[in-house]
GROMACS .gro file of C-alpha atoms in nm:
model
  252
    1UNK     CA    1   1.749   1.569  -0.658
    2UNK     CA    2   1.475   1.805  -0.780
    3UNK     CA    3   1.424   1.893  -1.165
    4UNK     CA    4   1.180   2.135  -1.295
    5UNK     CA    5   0.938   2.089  -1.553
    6UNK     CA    6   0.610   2.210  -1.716
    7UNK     CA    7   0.341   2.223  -1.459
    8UNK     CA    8   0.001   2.065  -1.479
    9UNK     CA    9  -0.341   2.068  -1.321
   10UNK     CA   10  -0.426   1.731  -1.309
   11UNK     CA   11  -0.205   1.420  -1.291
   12UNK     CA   12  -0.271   1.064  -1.373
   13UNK     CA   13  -0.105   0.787  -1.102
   14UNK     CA   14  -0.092   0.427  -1.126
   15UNK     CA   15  -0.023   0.220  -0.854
   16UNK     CA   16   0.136  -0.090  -0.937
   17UNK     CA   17   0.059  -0.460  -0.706
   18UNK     CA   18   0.275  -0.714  -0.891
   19UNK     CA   19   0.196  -1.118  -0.753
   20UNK     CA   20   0.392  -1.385  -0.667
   21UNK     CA   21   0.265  -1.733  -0.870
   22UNK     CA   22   0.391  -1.889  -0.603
   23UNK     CA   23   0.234  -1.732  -0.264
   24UNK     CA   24  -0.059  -1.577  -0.418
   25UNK     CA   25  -0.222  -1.284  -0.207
   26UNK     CA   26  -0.478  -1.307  -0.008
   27UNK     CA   27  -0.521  -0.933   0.052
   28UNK     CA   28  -0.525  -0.616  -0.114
   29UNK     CA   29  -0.231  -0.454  -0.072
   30UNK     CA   30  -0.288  -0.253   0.233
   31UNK     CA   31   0.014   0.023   0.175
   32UNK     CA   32  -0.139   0.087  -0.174
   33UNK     CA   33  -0.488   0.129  -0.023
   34UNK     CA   34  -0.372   0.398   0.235
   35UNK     CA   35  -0.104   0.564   0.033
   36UNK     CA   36  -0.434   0.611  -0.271
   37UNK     CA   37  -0.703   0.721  -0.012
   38UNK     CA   38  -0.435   0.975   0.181
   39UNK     CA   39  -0.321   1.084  -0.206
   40UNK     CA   40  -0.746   1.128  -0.319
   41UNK     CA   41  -0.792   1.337  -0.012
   42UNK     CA   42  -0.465   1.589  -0.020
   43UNK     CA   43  -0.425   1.622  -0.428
   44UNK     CA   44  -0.821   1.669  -0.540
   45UNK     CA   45  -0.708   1.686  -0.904
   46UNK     CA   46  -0.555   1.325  -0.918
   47UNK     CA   47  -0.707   1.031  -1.132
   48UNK     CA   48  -0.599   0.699  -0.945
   49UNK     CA   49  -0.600   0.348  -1.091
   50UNK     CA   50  -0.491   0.033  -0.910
   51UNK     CA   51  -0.365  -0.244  -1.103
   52UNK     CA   52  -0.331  -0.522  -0.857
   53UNK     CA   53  -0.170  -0.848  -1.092
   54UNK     CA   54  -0.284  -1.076  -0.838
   55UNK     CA   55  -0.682  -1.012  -0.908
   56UNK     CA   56  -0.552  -1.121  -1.238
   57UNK     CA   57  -0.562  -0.784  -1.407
   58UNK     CA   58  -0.284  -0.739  -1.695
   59UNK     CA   59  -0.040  -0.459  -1.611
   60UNK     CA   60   0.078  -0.391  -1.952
   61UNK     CA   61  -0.253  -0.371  -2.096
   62UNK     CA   62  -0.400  -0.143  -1.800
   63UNK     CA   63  -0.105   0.074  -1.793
   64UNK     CA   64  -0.134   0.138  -2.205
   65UNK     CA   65  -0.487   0.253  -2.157
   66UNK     CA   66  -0.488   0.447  -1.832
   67UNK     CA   67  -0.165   0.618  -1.982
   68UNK     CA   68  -0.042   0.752  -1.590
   69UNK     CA   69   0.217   1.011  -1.541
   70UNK     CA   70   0.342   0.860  -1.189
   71UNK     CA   71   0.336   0.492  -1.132
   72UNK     CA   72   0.403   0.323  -0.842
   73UNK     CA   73   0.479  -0.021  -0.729
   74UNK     CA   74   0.510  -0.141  -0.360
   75UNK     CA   75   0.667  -0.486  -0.354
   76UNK     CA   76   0.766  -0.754  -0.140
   77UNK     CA   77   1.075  -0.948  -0.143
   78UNK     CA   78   0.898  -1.224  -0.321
   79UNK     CA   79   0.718  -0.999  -0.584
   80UNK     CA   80   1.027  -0.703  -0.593
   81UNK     CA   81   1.191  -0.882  -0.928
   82UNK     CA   82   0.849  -0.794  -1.106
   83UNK     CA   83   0.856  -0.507  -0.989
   84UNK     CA   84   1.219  -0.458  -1.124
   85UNK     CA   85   1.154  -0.577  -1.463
   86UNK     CA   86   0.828  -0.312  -1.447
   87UNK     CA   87   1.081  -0.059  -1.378
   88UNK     CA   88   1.390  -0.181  -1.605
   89UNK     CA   89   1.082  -0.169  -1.921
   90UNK     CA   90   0.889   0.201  -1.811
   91UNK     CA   91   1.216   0.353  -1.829
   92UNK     CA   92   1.335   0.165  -2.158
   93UNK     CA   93   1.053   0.286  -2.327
   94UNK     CA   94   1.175   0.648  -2.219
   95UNK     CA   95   0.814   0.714  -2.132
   96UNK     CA   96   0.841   1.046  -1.961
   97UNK     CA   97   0.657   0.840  -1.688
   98UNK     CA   98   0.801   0.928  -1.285
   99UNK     CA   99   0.828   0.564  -1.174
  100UNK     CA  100   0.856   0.529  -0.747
  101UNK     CA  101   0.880   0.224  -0.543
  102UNK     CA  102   0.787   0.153  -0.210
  103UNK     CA  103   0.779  -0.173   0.051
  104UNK     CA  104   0.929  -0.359   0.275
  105UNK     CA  105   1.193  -0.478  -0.001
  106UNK     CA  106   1.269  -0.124  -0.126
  107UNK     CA  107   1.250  -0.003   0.237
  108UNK     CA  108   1.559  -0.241   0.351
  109UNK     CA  109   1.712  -0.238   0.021
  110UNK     CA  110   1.706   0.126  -0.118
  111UNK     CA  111   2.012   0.159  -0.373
  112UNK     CA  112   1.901  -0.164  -0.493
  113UNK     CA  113   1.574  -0.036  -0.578
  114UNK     CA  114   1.706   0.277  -0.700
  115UNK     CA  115   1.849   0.132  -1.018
  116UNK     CA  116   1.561   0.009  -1.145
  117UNK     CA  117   1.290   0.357  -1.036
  118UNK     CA  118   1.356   0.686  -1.062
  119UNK     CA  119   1.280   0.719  -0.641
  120UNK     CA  120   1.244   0.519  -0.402
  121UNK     CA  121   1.061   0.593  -0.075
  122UNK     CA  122   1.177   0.452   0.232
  123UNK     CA  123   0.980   0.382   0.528
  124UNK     CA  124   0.603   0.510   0.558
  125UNK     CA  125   0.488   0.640   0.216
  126UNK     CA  126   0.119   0.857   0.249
  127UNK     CA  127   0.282   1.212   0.319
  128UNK     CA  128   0.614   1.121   0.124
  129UNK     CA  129   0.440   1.035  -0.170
  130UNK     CA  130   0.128   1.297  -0.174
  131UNK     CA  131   0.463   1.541  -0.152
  132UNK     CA  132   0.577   1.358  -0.488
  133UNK     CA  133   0.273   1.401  -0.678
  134UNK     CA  134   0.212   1.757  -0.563
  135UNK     CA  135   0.548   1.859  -0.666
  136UNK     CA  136   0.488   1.702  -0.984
  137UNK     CA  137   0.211   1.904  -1.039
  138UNK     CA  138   0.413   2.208  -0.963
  139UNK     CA  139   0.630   2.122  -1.242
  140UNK     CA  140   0.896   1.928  -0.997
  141UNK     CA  141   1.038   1.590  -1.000
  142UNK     CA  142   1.180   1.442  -0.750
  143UNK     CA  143   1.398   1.170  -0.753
  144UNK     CA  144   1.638   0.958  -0.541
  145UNK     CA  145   1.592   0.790  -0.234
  146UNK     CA  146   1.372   1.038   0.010
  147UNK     CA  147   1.297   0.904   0.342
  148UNK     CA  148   0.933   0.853   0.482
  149UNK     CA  149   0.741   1.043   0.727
  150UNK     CA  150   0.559   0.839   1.027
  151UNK     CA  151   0.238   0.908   1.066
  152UNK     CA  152   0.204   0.979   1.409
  153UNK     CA  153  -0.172   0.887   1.448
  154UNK     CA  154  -0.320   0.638   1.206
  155UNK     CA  155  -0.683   0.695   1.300
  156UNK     CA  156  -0.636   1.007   1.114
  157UNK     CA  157  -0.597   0.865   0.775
  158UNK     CA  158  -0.874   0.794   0.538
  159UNK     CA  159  -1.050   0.489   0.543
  160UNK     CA  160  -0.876   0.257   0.265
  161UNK     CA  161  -1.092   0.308  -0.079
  162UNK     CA  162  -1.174  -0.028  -0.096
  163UNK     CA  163  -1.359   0.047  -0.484
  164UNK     CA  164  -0.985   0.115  -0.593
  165UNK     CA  165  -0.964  -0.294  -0.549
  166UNK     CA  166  -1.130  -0.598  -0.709
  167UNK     CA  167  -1.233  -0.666  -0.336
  168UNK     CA  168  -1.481  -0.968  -0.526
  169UNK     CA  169  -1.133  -1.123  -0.615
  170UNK     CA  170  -1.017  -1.184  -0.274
  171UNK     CA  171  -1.330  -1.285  -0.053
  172UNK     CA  172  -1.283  -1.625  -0.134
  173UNK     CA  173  -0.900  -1.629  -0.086
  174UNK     CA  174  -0.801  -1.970   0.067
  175UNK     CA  175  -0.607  -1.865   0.385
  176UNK     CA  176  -0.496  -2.195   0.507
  177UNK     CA  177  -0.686  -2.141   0.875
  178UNK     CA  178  -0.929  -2.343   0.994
  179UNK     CA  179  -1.303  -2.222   0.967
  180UNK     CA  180  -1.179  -1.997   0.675
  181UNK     CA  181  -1.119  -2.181   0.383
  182UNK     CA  182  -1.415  -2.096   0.091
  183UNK     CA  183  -1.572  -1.867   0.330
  184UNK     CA  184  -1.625  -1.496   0.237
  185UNK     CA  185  -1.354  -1.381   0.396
  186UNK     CA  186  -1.142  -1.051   0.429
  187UNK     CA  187  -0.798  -0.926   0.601
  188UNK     CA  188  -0.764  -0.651   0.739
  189UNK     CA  189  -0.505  -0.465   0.975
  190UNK     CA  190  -0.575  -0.232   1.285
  191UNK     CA  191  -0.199  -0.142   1.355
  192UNK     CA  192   0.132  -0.061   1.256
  193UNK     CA  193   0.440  -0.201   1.346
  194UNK     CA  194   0.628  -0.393   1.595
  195UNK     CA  195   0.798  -0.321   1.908
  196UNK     CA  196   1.015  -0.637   1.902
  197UNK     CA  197   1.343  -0.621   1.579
  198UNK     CA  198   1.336  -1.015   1.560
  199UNK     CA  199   1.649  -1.008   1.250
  200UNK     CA  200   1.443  -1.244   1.026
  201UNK     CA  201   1.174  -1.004   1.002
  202UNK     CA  202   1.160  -0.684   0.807
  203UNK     CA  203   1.042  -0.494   1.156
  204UNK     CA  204   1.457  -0.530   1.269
  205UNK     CA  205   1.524  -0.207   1.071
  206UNK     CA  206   1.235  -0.003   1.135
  207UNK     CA  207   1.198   0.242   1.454
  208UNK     CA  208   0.896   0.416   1.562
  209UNK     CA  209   0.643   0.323   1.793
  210UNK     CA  210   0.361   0.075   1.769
  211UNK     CA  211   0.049   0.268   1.675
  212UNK     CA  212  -0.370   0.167   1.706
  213UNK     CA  213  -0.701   0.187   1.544
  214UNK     CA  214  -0.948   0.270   1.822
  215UNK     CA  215  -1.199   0.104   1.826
  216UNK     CA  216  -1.468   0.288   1.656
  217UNK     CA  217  -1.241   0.314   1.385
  218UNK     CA  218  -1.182  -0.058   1.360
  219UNK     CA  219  -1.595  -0.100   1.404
  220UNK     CA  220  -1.649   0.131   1.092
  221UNK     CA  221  -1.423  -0.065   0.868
  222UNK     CA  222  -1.554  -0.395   0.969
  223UNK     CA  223  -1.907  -0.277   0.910
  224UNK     CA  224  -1.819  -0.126   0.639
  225UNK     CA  225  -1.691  -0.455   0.477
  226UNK     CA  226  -2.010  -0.649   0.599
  227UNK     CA  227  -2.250  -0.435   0.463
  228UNK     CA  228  -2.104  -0.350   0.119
  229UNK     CA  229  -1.927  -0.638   0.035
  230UNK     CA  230  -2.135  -0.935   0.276
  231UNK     CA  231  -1.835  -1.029   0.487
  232UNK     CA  232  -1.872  -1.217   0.787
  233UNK     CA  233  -1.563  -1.321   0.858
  234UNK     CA  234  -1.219  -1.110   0.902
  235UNK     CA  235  -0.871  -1.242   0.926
  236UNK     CA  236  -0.606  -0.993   1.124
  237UNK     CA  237  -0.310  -0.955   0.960
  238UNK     CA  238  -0.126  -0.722   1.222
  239UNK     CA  239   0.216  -0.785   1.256
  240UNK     CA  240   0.160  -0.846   1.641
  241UNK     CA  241  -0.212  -0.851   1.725
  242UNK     CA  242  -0.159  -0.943   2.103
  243UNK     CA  243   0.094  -0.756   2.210
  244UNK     CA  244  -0.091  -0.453   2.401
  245UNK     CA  245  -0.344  -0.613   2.666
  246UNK     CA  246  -0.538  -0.356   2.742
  247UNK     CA  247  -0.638  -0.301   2.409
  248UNK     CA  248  -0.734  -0.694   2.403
  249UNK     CA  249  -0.987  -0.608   2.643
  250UNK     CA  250  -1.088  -0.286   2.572
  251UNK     CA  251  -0.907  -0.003   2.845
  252UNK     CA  252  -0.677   0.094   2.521
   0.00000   0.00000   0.00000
């Protein structure tokens, strides 16, 4: 469903990382961080904070001063009832703010989602949601559930922004491997997606094929990390590191 509105130049969006007290993060979020940098690059008049609850910054207080048009949320399963409540109190408050969710939670359960944001994007979210913001600024909203596009080639995305994150905040993050724990350490991913639909995991309902960094791509961002941030160390978080062998051994 598409309304019209006023349209604007410029557009405020807050994206929205709620934590789980009980399985703290150890990461940034990594959707947030592409969704942003894709969003920076294809909307040049957009101001973009992240408010990431796990690096212990307050939402309500961040989200009173930053005063965003669009706010965002990706959550988990384990974080999605923050999320909820988030969304239940934006639209209380009858706001005027467009409020979207995104995730694996919101990705398997959409209608849920839906009655707590005004849309919910299913599936991949950098072109979906640049769309959003773009046809916000054209004095459109759009709201409902809206399916994702796949990107078909991730080495074409931006670099994640890493300054839109309190990066400090997880260096230290105890990751429960041996060799890592108090160690400046960072996670990072070099692909997307699964080509097994084990039914535990939240892989079982997506399709699309398994897609790769390259390797000079992968170089740059671990570089990157080392040389601003004086990381040594670099956990994968891939949903299934292993599974090509040729890229194991470099003839990807």
């Amino acid at each position: 469903m598409v309304g019209v509105v006023e349209t604007r130049e410029t557009v405020k969006v807050a994206f929205v990382v709620p934590s789980n007290p009980n399985a703290p993060n150890t990461s940034p979020s990594f959707g947030i961080g592409c969704i942003a940098s894709y969003l920076k690059n294809e909307v040049p008049t957009v101001e973009i904070i992240v408010i990431d609850e796990a690096a212990g910054h307050d939402i309500n207080d961040m989200l009173s001063k930053f005063q965003p048009d669009i706010v965002g949320v990706s959550a988990s399963t384990s974080t999605v009832m923050g999320a909820y409540k988030l969304g239940d109190k934006l639209r209380e408050n009858s706001s005027g703010i467009l409020t979207v969710i995104g995730g694996v939670h919101a990705t398997n359960m959409p209608e849920e989602a839906l009655t707590h944001f005004d849309c919910v994007v299913v599936g991949e979210g950098e072109i979906v949601f640049a769309r959003i913001v773009q046809d916000f600024l054209d004095g459109k909203q759009v709201k409902g559930i809206i399916q994702g596009e796949e990107v078909k080639d991730i080495n074409t995305l931006p670099m994640i922004d890493y300054d839109l994150f309190d990066v400090e905040a997880y260096k230290n993050c105890y990751i429960g491997y041996s060799g890592l724990e108090k160690k400046p350490v960072l996670t990072i991913t070099t692909s997307r997606g699964c080509p097994y639909h084990c039914p535990f995991c939240y892989n079982y309902l997506r399709s699309g094929k398994v897609r790769y960094l390259n390797a000079e791509r992968v170089s740059e961002e671990v570089l990157y990390l080392h040389n601003k941030y004086n990381v040594n160390q670099f956990f994968f978080a891939d949903d299934e590191f292993l599974i090509n062998n040729r890229r194991q051994i470099g003839r990807a």
